[in-house]
Amino acid sequence: MVGARILVAKPGLDGHDRGAKIVARALRDAGFEVIFTGIRQRIDDIVATAVQEDVTVVGLSILSGTHLALTRRTVEGLRAAGAGDIAVVVGGTIPVSDVPRLLETGAAAVFPTGVALDELVLSIRKLVARTDAAAVGLGTPASPLEDSCAQA
C-alpha cells in the first residue's frame, strides 16, 4: 500500500492549484508516490498519463463546477483504455448534493472542501488497500466509510 502511485490532476480550465499541491504533498509525505499533472489538463492526457505511469488512483481536483462531467469522462476514458481498475477520486468545490451522483458516475471517493488532510490520507490508504485486495482476489471494495468524505 505505502508507495502506491497516485496521479493528482487538474482537469479543465481551472487554474487554481494550491489545494491540489497541498494534497499531493500530504500524500507524498504519507509515503505515496505522487505524480502531479499541473493545471488545465485534458481528460485524454490524464488517462494516458495514468496508464503510462501505472497508477492505482487518479485524484481529480476540480473547483470549476464541472466535477460531474469531468469525473464521468475520466472514468469512461480509463475504462475505454482498459484501465477501469484505476480508482478515481475527486475533490474540491463539491456540493454535498452532488456526492451521490459522483459515486454513481464511478468515483471511488469524494472529498469536498474542508476534509482534513489526515482523513483524506487515511481514506486513500483504505482505498488502495481495498483496490490491492480486489486485484489479488481477496475481496471487493467495501461499503461507504463513516467519515467526512464519501466513498463507494
Coordinates of N, CA, C and O in Angstrom, one line a residue:
M1 N 0.8 -1.2 0.0 CA 0.0 0.0 0.0 C 0.9 1.2 0.0 O 0.8 2.1 -0.9
V2 N 1.7 1.4 1.0 CA 2.6 2.6 1.0 C 3.5 2.5 -0.2 O 4.0 1.4 -0.5
G3 N 3.7 3.6 -0.9 CA 4.4 3.5 -2.1 C 3.5 3.4 -3.3 O 4.0 3.5 -4.5
A4 N 2.2 3.3 -3.1 CA 1.3 3.2 -4.3 C 1.4 4.5 -5.0 O 1.7 5.6 -4.5
R5 N 1.2 4.4 -6.3 CA 1.3 5.5 -7.2 C 0.0 6.2 -7.4 O -1.0 5.6 -7.7
I6 N 0.0 7.6 -7.2 CA -1.2 8.3 -7.3 C -1.0 9.5 -8.2 O 0.0 10.2 -8.1
L7 N -1.9 9.7 -9.2 CA -1.9 10.8 -10.1 C -2.8 11.9 -9.6 O -4.0 11.6 -9.4
V8 N -2.3 13.1 -9.3 CA -3.1 14.2 -8.9 C -3.2 15.1 -10.2 O -2.2 15.6 -10.7
A9 N -4.5 15.3 -10.6 CA -4.7 16.0 -11.9 C -5.7 17.2 -11.7 O -6.6 17.1 -10.9
K10 N -5.5 18.2 -12.5 CA -6.3 19.4 -12.5 C -7.0 19.4 -13.9 O -6.4 20.1 -14.8
P11 N -8.1 18.8 -14.1 CA -8.7 18.8 -15.5 C -9.5 20.1 -15.8 O -9.9 20.8 -14.9
G12 N -9.6 20.4 -17.0 CA -10.4 21.5 -17.4 C -9.7 22.8 -17.4 O -8.5 22.8 -17.3
L13 N -10.4 23.9 -17.3 CA -9.8 25.2 -17.4 C -9.5 25.8 -16.1 O -8.9 26.9 -16.0
D14 N -9.8 25.2 -15.0 CA -9.5 25.7 -13.6 C -8.0 25.9 -13.5 O -7.2 25.0 -13.7
G15 N -7.6 27.1 -13.1 CA -6.2 27.4 -13.0 C -5.7 27.5 -11.6 O -4.5 27.8 -11.3
H16 N -6.5 27.2 -10.6 CA -6.1 27.3 -9.2 C -5.7 25.9 -8.7 O -6.4 25.0 -8.7
D17 N -4.4 25.8 -8.3 CA -3.8 24.5 -8.0 C -3.3 24.4 -6.6 O -2.7 23.4 -6.2
R18 N -3.5 25.4 -5.7 CA -2.9 25.4 -4.4 C -3.4 24.2 -3.6 O -2.6 23.4 -3.0
G19 N -4.7 23.9 -3.6 CA -5.3 22.8 -2.9 C -4.7 21.4 -3.4 O -4.4 20.5 -2.6
A20 N -4.6 21.3 -4.7 CA -4.1 20.1 -5.3 C -2.6 19.9 -4.9 O -2.2 18.7 -4.6
K21 N -1.9 20.9 -4.8 CA -0.5 20.8 -4.4 C -0.4 20.4 -2.9 O 0.5 19.7 -2.6
I22 N -1.3 21.0 -2.1 CA -1.3 20.6 -0.7 C -1.6 19.2 -0.5 O -1.0 18.4 0.3
V23 N -2.6 18.7 -1.2 CA -3.0 17.3 -1.2 C -1.9 16.4 -1.7 O -1.5 15.4 -1.1
A24 N -1.3 16.8 -2.8 CA -0.1 16.0 -3.4 C 1.0 15.9 -2.4 O 1.6 14.8 -2.2
R25 N 1.3 17.0 -1.7 CA 2.4 17.0 -0.7 C 2.0 16.1 0.5 O 2.9 15.3 1.0
A26 N 0.8 16.2 1.0 CA 0.4 15.3 2.1 C 0.4 13.9 1.7 O 0.9 13.0 2.6
L27 N 0.0 13.5 0.5 CA 0.1 12.1 0.1 C 1.5 11.7 0.0 O 1.9 10.5 0.4
R28 N 2.4 12.5 -0.6 CA 3.8 12.2 -0.7 C 4.4 12.0 0.7 O 5.1 11.0 0.9
D29 N 4.1 12.9 1.6 CA 4.7 12.8 3.0 C 4.2 11.5 3.7 O 4.8 11.0 4.6
A30 N 3.0 11.0 3.3 CA 2.4 9.8 3.8 C 3.0 8.5 3.2 O 2.7 7.4 3.6
G31 N 3.9 8.7 2.2 CA 4.6 7.5 1.7 C 4.1 7.1 0.3 O 4.6 6.2 -0.3
F32 N 3.2 7.8 -0.3 CA 2.7 7.5 -1.6 C 3.7 8.2 -2.6 O 4.3 9.2 -2.4
E33 N 3.7 7.5 -3.8 CA 4.4 8.1 -4.9 C 3.4 9.0 -5.7 O 2.4 8.4 -6.2
V34 N 3.6 10.3 -5.8 CA 2.6 11.2 -6.4 C 3.2 11.8 -7.7 O 4.3 12.2 -7.7
I35 N 2.4 11.7 -8.7 CA 2.6 12.4 -10.0 C 1.6 13.5 -10.1 O 0.4 13.3 -10.0
F36 N 2.1 14.7 -10.3 CA 1.2 15.9 -10.4 C 1.2 16.4 -11.8 O 2.3 16.7 -12.3
T37 N 0.1 16.5 -12.4 CA 0.0 16.9 -13.8 C 0.1 18.4 -14.1 O 0.4 18.8 -15.2
G38 N -0.2 19.2 -13.1 CA -0.3 20.6 -13.3 C -1.7 21.0 -13.7 O -2.6 20.1 -13.7
I39 N -1.9 22.3 -14.1 CA -3.2 22.8 -14.3 C -3.6 22.6 -15.8 O -2.8 22.3 -16.7
R40 N -4.9 22.7 -16.0 CA -5.5 22.8 -17.3 C -5.2 21.5 -18.2 O -4.8 21.6 -19.3
Q41 N -5.5 20.4 -17.6 CA -5.2 19.1 -18.3 C -6.4 18.6 -19.0 O -7.5 18.7 -18.5
R42 N -6.2 18.0 -20.2 CA -7.3 17.4 -20.9 C -7.5 16.0 -20.4 O -6.5 15.3 -20.0
I43 N -8.7 15.5 -20.4 CA -9.1 14.2 -19.9 C -8.2 13.1 -20.6 O -7.7 12.2 -20.0
D44 N -8.1 13.2 -21.9 CA -7.3 12.2 -22.7 C -5.9 12.2 -22.2 O -5.3 11.1 -22.1
D45 N -5.3 13.3 -21.8 CA -3.9 13.3 -21.3 C -3.9 12.8 -19.9 O -2.9 12.1 -19.6
I46 N -4.9 13.0 -19.1 CA -4.9 12.4 -17.7 C -5.0 10.9 -17.8 O -4.2 10.2 -17.1
V47 N -5.8 10.4 -18.7 CA -6.0 9.0 -18.8 C -4.7 8.4 -19.4 O -4.2 7.4 -18.8
A48 N -4.1 9.0 -20.4 CA -2.8 8.4 -20.9 C -1.7 8.4 -19.9 O -1.0 7.4 -19.8
T49 N -1.6 9.5 -19.1 CA -0.6 9.5 -18.0 C -0.9 8.5 -17.0 O 0.1 7.8 -16.5
A50 N -2.1 8.3 -16.6 CA -2.5 7.3 -15.6 C -2.1 5.9 -16.0 O -1.5 5.1 -15.3
V51 N -2.3 5.6 -17.3 CA -2.0 4.3 -17.8 C -0.5 4.1 -17.9 O 0.1 3.1 -17.5
Q52 N 0.2 5.2 -18.5 CA 1.6 5.1 -18.7 C 2.4 5.0 -17.3 O 3.3 4.2 -17.2
E53 N 1.9 5.7 -16.3 CA 2.6 5.7 -15.0 C 2.1 4.5 -14.1 O 2.6 4.4 -13.0
D54 N 1.2 3.7 -14.6 CA 0.7 2.6 -13.8 C 0.2 3.0 -12.4 O 0.7 2.4 -11.4
V55 N -0.6 4.0 -12.4 CA -1.1 4.4 -11.1 C -2.2 3.5 -10.5 O -2.9 2.8 -11.3
T56 N -2.4 3.6 -9.2 CA -3.5 2.9 -8.5 C -4.7 3.8 -8.4 O -5.9 3.4 -8.5
V57 N -4.5 5.1 -8.3 CA -5.5 6.1 -8.0 C -5.3 7.3 -8.9 O -4.1 7.8 -9.0
V58 N -6.3 7.9 -9.5 CA -6.3 9.2 -10.1 C -7.1 10.1 -9.2 O -8.3 9.8 -8.9
G59 N -6.5 11.2 -8.8 CA -7.2 12.2 -7.9 C -7.5 13.4 -8.8 O -6.5 14.0 -9.3
L60 N -8.7 13.7 -9.0 CA -9.1 14.9 -9.7 C -9.4 16.1 -8.7 O -10.2 15.9 -7.8
S61 N -8.8 17.2 -9.0 CA -9.0 18.4 -8.2 C -9.8 19.4 -9.0 O -9.3 19.8 -10.1
I62 N -11.1 19.6 -8.7 CA -11.9 20.4 -9.5 C -12.6 21.5 -8.7 O -13.3 21.2 -7.7
L63 N -12.4 22.7 -9.1 CA -13.0 23.9 -8.4 C -14.0 24.6 -9.3 O -14.7 25.5 -8.8
S64 N -14.1 24.2 -10.5 CA -14.8 25.0 -11.6 C -16.3 24.7 -11.6 O -17.0 25.3 -12.4
G65 N -16.8 23.7 -10.9 CA -18.3 23.4 -11.0 C -18.5 22.3 -12.1 O -19.7 21.9 -12.3
T66 N -17.5 21.8 -12.8 CA -17.7 20.9 -13.8 C -17.3 19.5 -13.4 O -17.0 18.6 -14.2
H67 N -17.4 19.2 -12.1 CA -17.0 18.0 -11.5 C -17.7 16.8 -12.0 O -17.1 15.7 -12.2
L68 N -19.0 16.9 -12.2 CA -19.8 15.7 -12.7 C -19.3 15.3 -14.1 O -19.0 14.1 -14.3
A69 N -19.3 16.2 -15.0 CA -18.9 15.8 -16.4 C -17.4 15.4 -16.4 O -17.1 14.4 -17.1
L70 N -16.5 16.1 -15.7 CA -15.1 15.7 -15.8 C -14.8 14.4 -15.2 O -14.0 13.6 -15.6
T71 N -15.5 14.1 -14.1 CA -15.3 12.8 -13.4 C -15.9 11.7 -14.3 O -15.2 10.6 -14.5
R72 N -17.1 11.9 -14.8 CA -17.7 10.9 -15.7 C -16.7 10.6 -16.9 O -16.5 9.4 -17.2
R73 N -16.2 11.6 -17.5 CA -15.4 11.5 -18.7 C -14.0 10.8 -18.3 O -13.5 10.0 -19.1
T74 N -13.5 11.0 -17.1 CA -12.3 10.4 -16.7 C -12.5 8.9 -16.5 O -11.7 8.0 -16.9
V75 N -13.6 8.6 -15.8 CA -13.9 7.1 -15.5 C -14.1 6.4 -16.9 O -13.6 5.3 -17.1
E76 N -14.9 7.0 -17.7 CA -15.2 6.4 -19.0 C -13.9 6.3 -19.9 O -13.7 5.2 -20.5
G77 N -13.0 7.3 -19.8 CA -11.7 7.2 -20.5 C -10.8 6.1 -20.0 O -10.2 5.4 -20.8
L78 N -10.8 5.9 -18.7 CA -10.0 4.9 -18.1 C -10.5 3.5 -18.5 O -9.8 2.6 -18.9
R79 N -11.8 3.4 -18.5 CA -12.4 2.1 -18.9 C -12.2 1.8 -20.4 O -11.8 0.7 -20.7
A80 N -12.3 2.8 -21.2 CA -12.0 2.6 -22.7 C -10.6 2.3 -22.9 O -10.3 1.6 -23.9
A81 N -9.7 2.7 -22.1 CA -8.2 2.4 -22.2 C -7.9 1.1 -21.6 O -6.7 0.7 -21.5
G82 N -8.9 0.4 -21.1 CA -8.6 -0.9 -20.4 C -8.0 -0.8 -19.0 O -7.4 -1.7 -18.5
A83 N -8.2 0.4 -18.4 CA -7.7 0.7 -17.1 C -8.8 1.0 -16.1 O -8.6 1.9 -15.2
G84 N -9.9 0.3 -16.2 CA -11.0 0.5 -15.4 C -10.8 0.2 -13.9 O -11.6 0.5 -13.0
D85 N -9.6 -0.5 -13.7 CA -9.3 -0.9 -12.3 C -8.6 0.3 -11.5 O -8.4 0.2 -10.3
I86 N -8.3 1.4 -12.2 CA -7.7 2.5 -11.6 C -8.8 3.3 -10.9 O -9.8 3.7 -11.6
A87 N -8.7 3.5 -9.6 CA -9.7 4.2 -8.9 C -9.6 5.7 -9.1 O -8.6 6.2 -9.3
V88 N -10.8 6.3 -9.3 CA -10.9 7.8 -9.5 C -11.5 8.4 -8.2 O -12.6 8.0 -7.8
V89 N -10.8 9.4 -7.7 CA -11.3 10.1 -6.6 C -11.4 11.6 -7.0 O -10.6 12.0 -7.9
V90 N -12.3 12.3 -6.4 CA -12.5 13.7 -6.8 C -12.6 14.6 -5.6 O -13.2 14.2 -4.6
G91 N -12.0 15.7 -5.6 CA -12.0 16.7 -4.5 C -12.1 18.1 -5.0 O -11.9 18.4 -6.2
G92 N -12.5 19.0 -4.1 CA -12.6 20.4 -4.5 C -13.9 20.9 -4.0 O -14.5 20.5 -3.1
T93 N -14.4 21.9 -4.8 CA -15.6 22.6 -4.5 C -16.8 21.7 -5.0 O -17.2 21.8 -6.1
I94 N -17.2 20.8 -4.1 CA -18.2 19.8 -4.5 C -19.4 20.0 -3.6 O -19.3 19.8 -2.3
P95 N -20.6 20.4 -4.1 CA -21.8 20.4 -3.3 C -22.2 19.1 -2.7 O -22.0 18.1 -3.4
V96 N -22.6 19.0 -1.5 CA -23.0 17.7 -0.9 C -24.0 17.0 -1.7 O -24.0 15.8 -1.8
S97 N -24.9 17.7 -2.3 CA -25.9 17.1 -3.1 C -25.4 16.4 -4.4 O -26.0 15.5 -4.9
D98 N -24.2 16.7 -4.8 CA -23.6 16.0 -5.9 C -22.7 14.8 -5.6 O -22.4 14.0 -6.5
V99 N -22.5 14.6 -4.3 CA -21.7 13.4 -3.9 C -22.3 12.1 -4.4 O -21.6 11.3 -5.0
P100 N -23.6 11.9 -4.1 CA -24.1 10.6 -4.6 C -24.0 10.4 -6.1 O -23.7 9.3 -6.6
R101 N -24.2 11.5 -6.8 CA -24.1 11.4 -8.3 C -22.7 11.1 -8.8 O -22.5 10.4 -9.7
L102 N -21.7 11.7 -8.1 CA -20.3 11.4 -8.4 C -20.0 9.9 -8.1 O -19.3 9.3 -8.9
L103 N -20.5 9.4 -7.0 CA -20.3 8.0 -6.7 C -21.0 7.1 -7.7 O -20.4 6.1 -8.2
E104 N -22.2 7.5 -8.2 CA -22.9 6.7 -9.2 C -22.1 6.7 -10.5 O -22.1 5.8 -11.3
T105 N -21.4 7.8 -10.8 CA -20.7 8.0 -12.0 C -19.4 7.1 -12.1 O -18.9 6.8 -13.1
G106 N -19.0 6.7 -10.9 CA -17.9 5.8 -10.8 C -16.7 6.3 -9.9 O -15.7 5.6 -9.8
A107 N -16.9 7.4 -9.3 CA -15.9 7.9 -8.4 C -15.8 6.9 -7.2 O -16.8 6.5 -6.7
A108 N -14.6 6.6 -6.8 CA -14.4 5.7 -5.6 C -14.5 6.5 -4.3 O -14.8 5.9 -3.3
A109 N -14.3 7.8 -4.4 CA -14.4 8.6 -3.2 C -14.5 10.1 -3.6 O -14.1 10.4 -4.7
V110 N -15.1 10.8 -2.7 CA -15.3 12.3 -3.0 C -14.9 13.0 -1.7 O -15.3 12.7 -0.6
F111 N -14.1 14.0 -1.9 CA -13.5 14.8 -0.8 C -13.9 16.3 -1.0 O -13.2 17.1 -1.7
P112 N -15.1 16.7 -0.5 CA -15.4 18.1 -0.7 C -14.5 19.0 0.1 O -13.7 18.6 1.0
T113 N -14.5 20.3 -0.2 CA -13.7 21.3 0.5 C -13.9 21.1 2.0 O -15.0 21.0 2.5
G114 N -12.8 21.2 2.8 CA -12.9 21.1 4.2 C -12.5 19.8 4.8 O -12.4 19.7 6.0
V115 N -12.4 18.8 4.0 CA -11.9 17.5 4.6 C -10.5 17.6 5.1 O -9.6 18.1 4.4
A116 N -10.3 17.2 6.3 CA -8.9 17.3 6.9 C -8.0 16.4 6.1 O -8.3 15.3 5.7
L117 N -6.7 16.8 6.0 CA -5.7 16.1 5.3 C -5.5 14.7 5.8 O -5.3 13.7 5.1
D118 N -5.5 14.6 7.2 CA -5.2 13.3 7.8 C -6.4 12.3 7.4 O -6.2 11.1 7.2
E119 N -7.6 12.8 7.4 CA -8.8 12.0 6.9 C -8.6 11.6 5.5 O -8.9 10.4 5.1
L120 N -8.2 12.5 4.6 CA -8.0 12.2 3.2 C -6.9 11.1 3.1 O -7.2 10.1 2.3
V121 N -5.8 11.3 3.7 CA -4.7 10.3 3.6 C -5.2 8.9 4.1 O -5.0 7.9 3.5
L122 N -5.9 8.9 5.2 CA -6.4 7.6 5.8 C -7.4 7.0 4.8 O -7.3 5.8 4.5
S123 N -8.3 7.8 4.2 CA -9.2 7.2 3.2 C -8.5 6.7 2.0 O -8.9 5.7 1.4
I124 N -7.5 7.4 1.5 CA -6.8 6.9 0.3 C -6.0 5.6 0.7 O -6.0 4.7 -0.1
R125 N -5.5 5.5 1.9 CA -4.8 4.3 2.3 C -5.8 3.1 2.3 O -5.5 2.0 1.8
K126 N -7.0 3.3 2.8 CA -8.0 2.3 2.8 C -8.5 1.9 1.4 O -8.6 0.8 1.1
L127 N -8.6 2.9 0.5 CA -9.0 2.7 -0.8 C -7.9 1.9 -1.6 O -8.2 0.9 -2.3
V128 N -6.7 2.2 -1.4 CA -5.6 1.5 -2.0 C -5.5 0.1 -1.5 O -5.4 -0.9 -2.3
A129 N -5.7 -0.1 -0.2 CA -5.7 -1.5 0.4 C -6.9 -2.3 -0.2 O -6.7 -3.5 -0.5
R130 N -8.1 -1.7 -0.4 CA -9.2 -2.4 -1.0 C -8.9 -2.7 -2.4 O -9.2 -3.8 -2.9
T131 N -8.3 -1.8 -3.1 CA -8.0 -2.0 -4.5 C -7.0 -3.1 -4.7 O -7.1 -4.0 -5.6
D132 N -6.0 -3.1 -3.8 CA -4.9 -4.1 -3.9 C -5.5 -5.5 -3.6 O -5.2 -6.5 -4.2
A133 N -6.4 -5.6 -2.6 CA -7.1 -6.8 -2.2 C -7.9 -7.3 -3.3 O -7.9 -8.5 -3.6
A134 N -8.7 -6.4 -4.0 CA -9.5 -6.9 -5.1 C -8.7 -7.4 -6.2 O -9.1 -8.3 -6.9
A135 N -7.5 -6.7 -6.5 CA -6.7 -7.1 -7.6 C -6.1 -8.5 -7.4 O -5.9 -9.2 -8.4
V136 N -6.0 -9.0 -6.2 CA -5.4 -10.3 -6.0 C -6.5 -11.3 -5.6 O -6.2 -12.4 -5.2
G137 N -7.8 -10.9 -5.7 CA -8.9 -11.8 -5.5 C -9.3 -11.9 -4.0 O -9.9 -12.9 -3.7
L138 N -8.8 -11.0 -3.1 CA -9.1 -11.2 -1.7 C -10.4 -10.5 -1.3 O -10.7 -10.5 -0.1
G139 N -11.0 -9.8 -2.2 CA -12.2 -9.1 -1.8 C -12.6 -8.0 -2.8 O -11.9 -7.9 -3.8
T140 N -13.6 -7.3 -2.5 CA -14.1 -6.3 -3.4 C -14.2 -5.0 -2.5 O -14.2 -5.0 -1.3
P141 N -14.3 -3.9 -3.2 CA -14.4 -2.6 -2.5 C -15.5 -2.6 -1.4 O -16.6 -3.2 -1.7
A142 N -15.2 -2.1 -0.3 CA -16.2 -2.1 0.8 C -17.3 -1.0 0.6 O -17.2 -0.2 -0.3
S143 N -18.2 -1.0 1.5 CA -19.3 0.0 1.5 C -18.7 1.3 2.1 O -17.6 1.4 2.5
P144 N -19.5 2.3 2.0 CA -19.0 3.7 2.4 C -18.4 3.7 3.8 O -18.9 3.0 4.7
L145 N -17.4 4.5 3.9 CA -16.7 4.7 5.2 C -17.5 5.7 6.0 O -18.1 6.6 5.4
E146 N -17.4 5.6 7.3 CA -18.1 6.6 8.1 C -17.1 7.7 8.5 O -16.6 7.8 9.6
D147 N -16.8 8.6 7.6 CA -16.0 9.8 7.9 C -16.6 10.9 7.1 O -17.6 10.9 6.5
S148 N -15.8 12.0 7.1 CA -16.3 13.3 6.5 C -16.3 13.2 4.9 O -16.8 14.2 4.3
C149 N -15.7 12.2 4.4 CA -15.7 12.1 2.9 C -16.6 10.9 2.5 O -16.9 10.1 3.4
A150 N -17.0 10.9 1.3 CA -17.9 9.8 0.9 C -17.1 8.9 0.0 O -16.3 9.3 -0.9
Q151 N -17.2 7.6 0.2 CA -16.6 6.6 -0.6 C -17.6 5.5 -1.0 O -18.5 5.3 -0.4
A152 N -17.2 4.9 -2.2 CA -18.1 3.8 -2.7 C -17.6 2.5 -2.0 O -16.5 2.4 -1.6

